[in-house]
Amino acid sequence: MFLATLYFVLPLLDLLMSAEVSGGDRLDCVKASDQCLKEQSCSTKYRTLRQCVAGKETNFSLTSGLEAKDECRSAMEALKQKSLYNCRCKRGMKKEKNCLRIYWSMYQSLQGNDLLEDSPYEPVNSRLSDIFRAVPFISDVFQQVEHISKGNNCLDAAKACNLDDTCKKYRSAYITPCTTSMSNEVCNRRKCHKALRQFFDKVPAKHSYGMLFCSCRDVACTERRRQTIVPVCSYEERERPNCLNLQDSCKTNYICRSRLADFFTNCQPESRSVSNCLKENYADCLLAYSGLIGTVMTPNYIDSSSLSVAPWCDCSNSGNDLEDCLKFLNFFKDNTCLKNAIQAFGNGSDVTMWQPAPPVQTTTATTTTAFRIKNKPLGPAGSENEIPTHVLPPCANLQYRMGSKQSPFVPDRDRPVQN
């Protein structure tokens, strides 16, 4: 019942958020706030709303009278007509934390079940095929990495990173604080997380994804993939906290709360879709997942034998909240949308944009209108899967055959998951 409700509410929330936009691109929240503060009527309502939010965080709802609550509602209704109400932020922007603080001050009243929080980030709407097109010609890759072994795609990706100035710079920047030494037995976790966020925010996806989502045939490769984020520092701790407690901790930080909301928004599974993703976009899901790395909610591969991921937490000591805890944890561990996105990148494939299914007899449930609310005009059928042989990613198998959706060497455990 919970998931069924979730599937229908998320698209409606998206529609509600986009319906207020009068046209053109939405302002980022920093610019929208500056614009509002220059208008007396907007400024007055905005300051009132901020006081309401501050009051809510100190049990405002129980200590304030009806008159004060009405004033808060009035302020929110007035601001719905302003650009501030529809503002969004960009991941890695210069004033990201300040932008997110403004965003959550506007949307604090929508706080409820965390799986229903809308992403504060401006949609990217990229495709995996866009990332593949950014990869150099295969002949150029061979010339640059002629000494790289052909059997370990994750090793190939790491060496290709060292040949790119930007990737090498930011990789070195996180390896240092995330690695212990003889003189420093404990890594600097805070600096490690910050450097990891910079790596995934600033390094082109063709390199960062190549190391994090590379396709593997053996344990040596999968273990290297698992070690990409230096988990001994960035991920593991002596004890595993309860997942709901970790979630509460995440929500006290604007960056973490926002990245988590972005992950729930863009990696929402849907068994009736082609890709098992509600939004039918692998690239957006991988971007949202990588955005969590470097926060207290940092996820990683659970082991070297599967594509299951999870934050460093469990559901022990959950008491009456065990069901909620397991739902939260399983959104990571058993997320077919995320698993298929990882497989698709490693195999050099992509998903076709959502299209209405013809009325034919099938054992799979058909897509409802509610899930197609935000569709854009579609390109030629199958165009998203047409990836020329000269633009395959370095981490993909170079023997990938055109016309096939799967790389011939990928074992059964790396095949797309179907519900």
Short mmCIF file of C-alpha atoms in Angstrom, two decimals:
data_model
loop_
_atom_site.label_atom_id
_atom_site.label_comp_id
_atom_site.label_asym_id
_atom_site.label_seq_id
_atom_site.Cartn_x
_atom_site.Cartn_y
_atom_site.Cartn_z
CA MET A 1 0.00 0.00 0.00
CA PHE A 2 2.82 2.37 0.91
CA LEU A 3 4.69 1.82 -2.36
CA ALA A 4 1.51 2.04 -4.41
CA THR A 5 0.76 5.41 -2.82
CA LEU A 6 4.36 6.49 -3.41
CA TYR A 7 4.21 5.70 -7.12
CA PHE A 8 1.21 7.94 -7.62
CA VAL A 9 2.16 10.80 -5.29
CA LEU A 10 5.67 11.41 -6.73
CA PRO A 11 4.47 12.26 -10.27
CA LEU A 12 1.73 14.46 -8.84
CA LEU A 13 4.28 16.30 -6.71
CA ASP A 14 6.41 16.85 -9.80
CA LEU A 15 3.40 18.22 -11.64
CA LEU A 16 2.49 20.47 -8.72
CA MET A 17 6.01 21.89 -8.51
CA SER A 18 6.23 22.57 -12.25
CA ALA A 19 2.70 23.96 -12.62
CA GLU A 20 3.61 27.23 -10.89
CA VAL A 21 6.39 28.06 -13.34
CA SER A 22 5.24 30.87 -15.60
CA GLY A 23 7.83 30.17 -18.29
CA GLY A 24 11.55 30.10 -18.86
CA ASP A 25 14.15 28.52 -16.62
CA ARG A 26 13.65 28.65 -12.87
CA LEU A 27 16.02 30.88 -10.91
CA ASP A 28 18.43 29.30 -8.48
CA CYS A 29 17.33 29.97 -4.91
CA VAL A 30 20.14 32.43 -4.15
CA LYS A 31 19.14 34.71 -7.04
CA ALA A 32 15.45 34.25 -6.32
CA SER A 33 16.02 35.20 -2.67
CA ASP A 34 17.97 38.33 -3.65
CA GLN A 35 15.20 39.26 -6.06
CA CYS A 36 12.53 38.76 -3.41
CA LEU A 37 14.34 40.83 -0.79
CA LYS A 38 14.34 43.80 -3.21
CA GLU A 39 10.53 43.76 -3.33
CA GLN A 40 8.90 45.00 -0.12
CA SER A 41 5.80 42.82 -0.31
CA CYS A 42 7.82 39.68 -1.11
CA SER A 43 10.47 40.51 1.48
CA THR A 44 7.89 40.88 4.26
CA LYS A 45 6.23 37.53 3.49
CA TYR A 46 9.59 35.80 3.12
CA ARG A 47 10.82 37.01 6.52
CA THR A 48 7.53 35.87 8.07
CA LEU A 49 7.92 32.43 6.54
CA ARG A 50 11.48 32.11 7.83
CA GLN A 51 10.24 32.89 11.33
CA CYS A 52 7.55 30.23 10.90
CA VAL A 53 10.15 27.64 9.88
CA ALA A 54 12.39 28.56 12.81
CA GLY A 55 9.37 28.22 15.09
CA LYS A 56 8.45 24.84 13.65
CA GLU A 57 11.91 23.53 14.46
CA THR A 58 11.27 24.50 18.12
CA ASN A 59 7.86 22.82 18.36
CA PHE A 60 6.10 25.82 16.84
CA SER A 61 2.94 23.84 16.02
CA LEU A 62 2.22 23.17 19.70
CA THR A 63 3.12 26.54 21.19
CA SER A 64 1.67 28.98 18.64
CA GLY A 65 -1.89 30.19 18.41
CA LEU A 66 -4.23 29.95 15.45
CA GLU A 67 -3.56 33.55 14.47
CA ALA A 68 0.16 32.91 14.08
CA LYS A 69 -0.48 29.74 12.09
CA ASP A 70 -2.83 31.60 9.76
CA GLU A 71 -0.14 34.22 9.22
CA CYS A 72 2.32 31.50 8.24
CA ARG A 73 -0.13 29.97 5.78
CA SER A 74 -0.85 33.41 4.33
CA ALA A 75 2.88 34.02 3.81
CA MET A 76 3.30 30.70 2.01
CA GLU A 77 0.30 31.33 -0.24
CA ALA A 78 1.62 34.78 -1.18
CA LEU A 79 5.08 33.42 -1.99
CA LYS A 80 3.61 30.78 -4.30
CA GLN A 81 3.20 33.54 -6.84
CA LYS A 82 6.90 34.47 -6.67
CA SER A 83 9.91 32.90 -8.39
CA LEU A 84 11.28 32.02 -4.95
CA TYR A 85 8.61 29.34 -4.56
CA ASN A 86 9.81 27.52 -7.70
CA CYS A 87 13.54 27.98 -7.23
CA ARG A 88 16.01 25.10 -7.47
CA CYS A 89 19.74 24.59 -6.95
CA LYS A 90 22.51 23.06 -9.03
CA ARG A 91 24.73 20.34 -7.65
CA GLY A 92 28.25 21.63 -7.02
CA MET A 93 27.32 25.29 -7.57
CA LYS A 94 29.43 27.92 -5.82
CA LYS A 95 26.86 28.73 -3.12
CA GLU A 96 25.20 25.33 -3.03
CA LYS A 97 24.75 25.12 0.75
CA ASN A 98 23.22 28.61 0.95
CA CYS A 99 20.96 27.82 -2.00
CA LEU A 100 19.76 24.63 -0.32
CA ARG A 101 19.17 26.43 2.97
CA ILE A 102 16.84 28.83 1.15
CA TYR A 103 15.11 25.98 -0.67
CA TRP A 104 14.36 24.02 2.50
CA SER A 105 13.14 27.14 4.29
CA MET A 106 10.49 27.33 1.56
CA TYR A 107 9.61 23.64 1.56
CA GLN A 108 9.86 22.88 5.27
CA SER A 109 6.07 22.82 5.44
CA LEU A 110 6.07 19.89 2.98
CA GLN A 111 8.15 17.78 5.34
CA GLY A 112 6.54 14.41 5.85
CA ASN A 113 7.61 10.97 4.73
CA ASP A 114 11.18 11.39 3.52
CA LEU A 115 10.55 9.26 0.44
CA LEU A 116 8.14 11.93 -0.76
CA GLU A 117 10.48 14.91 -0.47
CA ASP A 118 11.01 16.48 -3.88
CA SER A 119 14.56 16.99 -5.13
CA PRO A 120 15.86 20.55 -4.62
CA TYR A 121 18.11 20.22 -7.68
CA GLU A 122 17.34 21.51 -11.14
CA PRO A 123 16.67 18.47 -13.37
CA VAL A 124 19.60 17.58 -15.61
CA ASN A 125 17.68 15.29 -17.98
CA SER A 126 20.83 13.89 -19.53
CA ARG A 127 21.13 10.42 -21.04
CA LEU A 128 23.80 7.75 -20.73
CA SER A 129 24.24 8.02 -24.49
CA ASP A 130 25.29 11.66 -23.95
CA ILE A 131 28.10 10.43 -21.68
CA PHE A 132 29.17 7.81 -24.22
CA ARG A 133 29.42 10.46 -26.95
CA ALA A 134 31.85 12.39 -24.76
CA VAL A 135 34.29 9.46 -24.72
CA PRO A 136 37.28 9.71 -27.13
CA PHE A 137 37.46 7.58 -30.24
CA ILE A 138 38.41 4.01 -29.37
CA SER A 139 41.52 4.28 -31.52
CA ASP A 140 42.63 7.25 -29.41
CA VAL A 141 41.95 5.31 -26.23
CA PHE A 142 44.08 2.42 -27.46
CA GLN A 143 46.94 4.83 -28.21
CA GLN A 144 46.70 6.36 -24.74
CA VAL A 145 46.27 3.15 -22.75
CA GLU A 146 48.13 0.63 -24.87
CA HIS A 147 49.83 -0.79 -21.79
CA ILE A 148 46.59 -1.25 -19.85
CA SER A 149 45.41 -4.81 -19.31
CA LYS A 150 42.33 -5.77 -21.31
CA GLY A 151 40.77 -7.96 -18.61
CA ASN A 152 39.91 -5.54 -15.78
CA ASN A 153 37.60 -2.71 -16.84
CA CYS A 154 37.89 -0.97 -13.45
CA LEU A 155 41.67 -0.96 -13.70
CA ASP A 156 41.36 0.38 -17.24
CA ALA A 157 39.10 3.18 -16.00
CA ALA A 158 41.50 4.10 -13.17
CA LYS A 159 44.42 4.33 -15.58
CA ALA A 160 42.35 6.32 -18.06
CA CYS A 161 41.58 8.72 -15.19
CA ASN A 162 45.30 9.24 -14.61
CA LEU A 163 45.63 10.29 -18.26
CA ASP A 164 43.05 13.05 -17.78
CA ASP A 165 44.34 16.12 -15.93
CA THR A 166 41.05 16.96 -14.20
CA CYS A 167 40.32 13.40 -13.12
CA LYS A 168 43.88 12.84 -11.91
CA LYS A 169 43.84 16.10 -9.93
CA TYR A 170 40.62 15.42 -8.03
CA ARG A 171 41.32 11.72 -7.57
CA SER A 172 44.66 12.52 -5.94
CA ALA A 173 42.87 15.14 -3.83
CA TYR A 174 40.63 12.52 -2.20
CA ILE A 175 43.09 9.63 -2.04
CA THR A 176 45.36 11.60 0.31
CA PRO A 177 42.86 12.49 3.10
CA CYS A 178 41.01 9.17 2.70
CA THR A 179 44.14 7.06 3.18
CA THR A 180 45.76 6.30 6.52
CA SER A 181 49.54 6.39 6.91
CA MET A 182 52.17 5.31 9.43
CA SER A 183 52.08 8.74 11.05
CA ASN A 184 48.31 9.04 10.87
CA GLU A 185 46.48 5.87 11.88
CA VAL A 186 43.05 7.51 11.59
CA CYS A 187 41.96 9.14 8.35
CA ASN A 188 40.40 12.60 8.27
CA ARG A 189 36.82 11.55 7.47
CA ARG A 190 35.51 15.10 7.10
CA LYS A 191 38.18 16.08 4.59
CA CYS A 192 37.82 12.70 2.87
CA HIS A 193 34.09 13.25 2.35
CA LYS A 194 34.55 16.80 1.09
CA ALA A 195 37.19 15.69 -1.42
CA LEU A 196 34.98 12.83 -2.62
CA ARG A 197 32.08 15.24 -3.22
CA GLN A 198 34.37 17.46 -5.26
CA PHE A 199 35.56 14.48 -7.30
CA PHE A 200 32.05 13.41 -8.30
CA ASP A 201 30.83 17.01 -8.74
CA LYS A 202 33.71 18.21 -10.91
CA VAL A 203 35.13 15.22 -12.81
CA PRO A 204 33.36 14.36 -16.08
CA ALA A 205 31.03 11.38 -15.73
CA LYS A 206 32.87 9.40 -18.40
CA HIS A 207 35.78 9.11 -15.94
CA SER A 208 34.12 9.12 -12.50
CA TYR A 209 31.40 6.68 -13.59
CA GLY A 210 33.97 4.59 -15.37
CA MET A 211 35.64 3.88 -12.03
CA LEU A 212 32.46 3.54 -9.96
CA PHE A 213 30.18 1.64 -12.34
CA CYS A 214 32.62 -0.38 -14.45
CA SER A 215 31.45 -3.76 -15.73
CA CYS A 216 33.26 -6.74 -14.18
CA ARG A 217 33.89 -10.40 -14.93
CA ASP A 218 35.83 -11.44 -11.83
CA VAL A 219 36.29 -10.72 -8.14
CA ALA A 220 39.52 -8.76 -8.65
CA CYS A 221 37.60 -6.27 -10.77
CA THR A 222 34.54 -6.02 -8.49
CA GLU A 223 36.75 -5.56 -5.44
CA ARG A 224 38.61 -2.74 -7.17
CA ARG A 225 35.22 -1.16 -7.97
CA ARG A 226 34.21 -1.47 -4.31
CA GLN A 227 37.47 0.16 -3.21
CA THR A 228 37.01 3.19 -5.51
CA ILE A 229 35.81 5.46 -2.68
CA VAL A 230 38.39 4.18 -0.16
CA PRO A 231 35.64 2.66 2.00
CA VAL A 232 37.88 2.03 5.01
CA CYS A 233 37.69 5.79 5.62
CA SER A 234 34.69 7.15 3.74
CA TYR A 235 32.25 4.31 4.41
CA GLU A 236 33.09 1.88 7.21
CA GLU A 237 33.02 2.57 10.94
CA ARG A 238 33.55 0.44 14.03
CA GLU A 239 29.81 0.14 14.62
CA ARG A 240 26.84 0.29 12.28
CA PRO A 241 24.26 2.87 13.35
CA ASN A 242 20.56 2.25 12.93
CA CYS A 243 19.50 3.38 9.43
CA LEU A 244 16.72 5.65 10.70
CA ASN A 245 19.14 7.34 13.11
CA LEU A 246 21.56 7.81 10.22
CA GLN A 247 18.74 9.28 8.17
CA ASP A 248 17.93 11.73 10.99
CA SER A 249 21.59 12.73 11.10
CA CYS A 250 21.58 13.24 7.34
CA LYS A 251 18.56 15.52 7.54
CA THR A 252 20.39 17.95 9.83
CA ASN A 253 22.79 18.74 6.96
CA TYR A 254 21.48 20.66 3.94
CA ILE A 255 23.78 18.88 1.48
CA CYS A 256 23.03 15.37 2.74
CA ARG A 257 19.28 15.92 3.00
CA SER A 258 19.18 17.30 -0.53
CA ARG A 259 21.29 14.53 -2.05
CA LEU A 260 19.11 11.93 -0.34
CA ALA A 261 15.90 13.54 -1.64
CA ASP A 262 17.47 13.64 -5.10
CA PHE A 263 18.26 9.92 -4.87
CA PHE A 264 14.70 9.04 -3.84
CA THR A 265 13.35 11.16 -6.69
CA ASN A 266 15.54 9.91 -9.52
CA CYS A 267 16.09 6.25 -8.56
CA GLN A 268 12.48 5.41 -7.75
CA PRO A 269 11.81 1.86 -9.02
CA GLU A 270 8.77 1.08 -11.17
CA SER A 271 8.22 -2.55 -12.18
CA ARG A 272 5.89 -1.61 -15.06
CA SER A 273 8.43 0.53 -16.89
CA VAL A 274 10.91 -0.56 -19.56
CA SER A 275 13.90 0.20 -17.37
CA ASN A 276 12.38 -0.52 -13.94
CA CYS A 277 12.81 3.22 -13.25
CA LEU A 278 9.83 5.51 -12.66
CA LYS A 279 11.53 8.37 -14.52
CA GLU A 280 12.99 6.13 -17.23
CA ASN A 281 16.37 7.83 -16.99
CA TYR A 282 19.48 5.88 -16.01
CA ALA A 283 21.82 8.88 -16.15
CA ASP A 284 19.79 10.90 -13.64
CA CYS A 285 19.72 7.94 -11.25
CA LEU A 286 23.49 7.43 -11.43
CA LEU A 287 24.04 11.16 -10.89
CA ALA A 288 21.79 11.10 -7.82
CA TYR A 289 23.51 8.00 -6.42
CA SER A 290 27.01 9.42 -6.89
CA GLY A 291 25.82 12.63 -5.22
CA LEU A 292 25.38 10.76 -1.93
CA ILE A 293 29.06 9.82 -1.82
CA GLY A 294 30.85 12.14 0.55
CA THR A 295 27.93 12.57 2.94
CA VAL A 296 27.08 10.69 6.15
CA MET A 297 24.74 8.65 3.93
CA THR A 298 27.63 7.50 1.70
CA PRO A 299 26.63 4.20 0.05
CA ASN A 300 28.90 1.52 -1.36
CA TYR A 301 28.80 -1.99 -2.77
CA ILE A 302 27.98 -4.41 0.04
CA ASP A 303 30.43 -7.03 -1.19
CA SER A 304 32.38 -8.13 -4.25
CA SER A 305 29.79 -10.60 -5.52
CA SER A 306 26.82 -8.41 -6.44
CA LEU A 307 25.61 -4.95 -7.42
CA SER A 308 23.73 -4.45 -4.14
CA VAL A 309 24.61 -1.20 -2.37
CA ALA A 310 23.75 0.26 1.03
CA PRO A 311 24.80 2.98 3.46
CA TRP A 312 26.83 1.84 6.47
CA CYS A 313 23.84 1.05 8.70
CA ASP A 314 21.46 -1.73 9.69
CA CYS A 315 18.04 -2.12 11.31
CA SER A 316 19.04 -3.53 14.67
CA ASN A 317 17.46 -1.81 17.67
CA SER A 318 14.64 -0.44 15.50
CA GLY A 319 11.87 -1.43 17.89
CA ASN A 320 8.45 -0.51 16.50
CA ASP A 321 10.11 1.24 13.55
CA LEU A 322 11.56 -1.95 12.08
CA GLU A 323 9.26 -1.91 9.03
CA ASP A 324 10.14 1.71 8.19
CA CYS A 325 13.83 0.97 8.68
CA LEU A 326 13.75 -2.02 6.34
CA LYS A 327 11.89 -0.01 3.70
CA PHE A 328 14.58 2.63 3.85
CA LEU A 329 17.47 0.15 3.70
CA ASN A 330 15.91 -1.95 0.95
CA PHE A 331 15.46 1.15 -1.21
CA PHE A 332 19.25 0.92 -1.57
CA LYS A 333 19.88 -2.83 -1.40
CA ASP A 334 17.07 -4.07 -3.66
CA ASN A 335 16.68 -1.10 -5.99
CA THR A 336 16.18 -2.57 -9.49
CA CYS A 337 16.27 0.89 -11.07
CA LEU A 338 19.74 1.58 -9.69
CA LYS A 339 21.05 -1.90 -10.49
CA ASN A 340 19.87 -1.68 -14.08
CA ALA A 341 21.38 1.80 -14.42
CA ILE A 342 24.76 0.51 -13.22
CA GLN A 343 24.57 -2.45 -15.59
CA ALA A 344 23.57 -0.24 -18.51
CA PHE A 345 26.54 2.06 -18.03
CA GLY A 346 28.97 -0.83 -17.73
CA ASN A 347 27.55 -2.46 -20.86
CA GLY A 348 27.51 0.74 -22.92
CA SER A 349 23.73 0.70 -23.37
CA ASP A 350 20.84 2.99 -22.46
CA VAL A 351 17.07 2.91 -22.08
CA THR A 352 14.65 4.22 -24.68
CA MET A 353 12.51 7.16 -23.59
CA TRP A 354 9.14 6.16 -22.14
CA GLN A 355 6.56 5.54 -24.86
CA PRO A 356 2.90 4.53 -24.50
CA ALA A 357 2.55 0.78 -24.96
CA PRO A 358 0.24 -0.43 -27.76
CA PRO A 359 -2.89 -2.31 -26.62
CA VAL A 360 -1.52 -5.83 -26.89
CA GLN A 361 -1.90 -8.89 -24.69
CA THR A 362 0.97 -9.07 -22.22
CA THR A 363 1.78 -10.48 -18.81
CA THR A 364 3.37 -7.19 -17.75
CA ALA A 365 1.17 -4.47 -16.28
CA THR A 366 0.64 -1.55 -18.65
CA THR A 367 1.76 1.95 -17.84
CA THR A 368 -0.81 4.30 -16.39
CA THR A 369 -1.30 7.88 -17.50
CA ALA A 370 -0.09 9.16 -14.13
CA PHE A 371 3.46 8.07 -14.92
CA ARG A 372 3.66 9.95 -18.21
CA ILE A 373 2.75 13.40 -16.95
CA LYS A 374 6.14 15.01 -17.59
CA ASN A 375 7.11 13.32 -20.85
CA LYS A 376 8.77 15.43 -23.48
CA PRO A 377 8.48 14.90 -27.26
CA LEU A 378 10.21 11.71 -28.22
CA GLY A 379 12.95 11.27 -30.78
CA PRO A 380 13.07 8.52 -33.40
CA ALA A 381 12.22 5.14 -32.01
CA GLY A 382 15.28 3.36 -30.70
CA SER A 383 17.53 6.40 -31.10
CA GLU A 384 18.62 6.29 -27.47
CA ASN A 385 20.06 2.81 -27.95
CA GLU A 386 22.00 3.64 -31.10
CA ILE A 387 25.56 3.95 -29.80
CA PRO A 388 28.23 4.03 -32.57
CA THR A 389 31.14 1.66 -32.06
CA HIS A 390 33.64 4.52 -32.04
CA VAL A 391 32.18 6.17 -28.93
CA LEU A 392 31.93 3.31 -26.45
CA PRO A 393 33.21 4.17 -22.96
CA PRO A 394 36.72 2.94 -22.05
CA CYS A 395 35.27 0.89 -19.19
CA ALA A 396 32.95 -1.03 -21.51
CA ASN A 397 34.08 -4.20 -23.25
CA LEU A 398 35.68 -3.19 -26.53
CA GLN A 399 34.22 -6.25 -28.19
CA TYR A 400 30.65 -4.98 -27.66
CA ARG A 401 28.56 -5.91 -30.67
CA MET A 402 26.29 -3.28 -32.21
CA GLY A 403 22.63 -4.14 -32.17
CA SER A 404 22.88 -6.09 -28.93
CA LYS A 405 21.60 -4.59 -25.69
CA GLN A 406 24.02 -6.63 -23.60
CA SER A 407 27.75 -7.17 -23.75
CA PRO A 408 28.43 -10.81 -24.63
CA PHE A 409 30.76 -11.41 -21.69
CA VAL A 410 28.53 -10.12 -18.87
CA PRO A 411 27.61 -12.95 -16.45
CA ASP A 412 24.04 -13.67 -15.45
CA ARG A 413 24.31 -11.70 -12.23
CA ASP A 414 24.99 -8.54 -14.25
CA ARG A 415 21.94 -8.92 -16.50
CA PRO A 416 19.20 -6.29 -16.09
CA VAL A 417 16.82 -7.12 -13.29
CA GLN A 418 13.17 -7.59 -14.13
CA ASN A 419 10.47 -7.62 -11.49
#
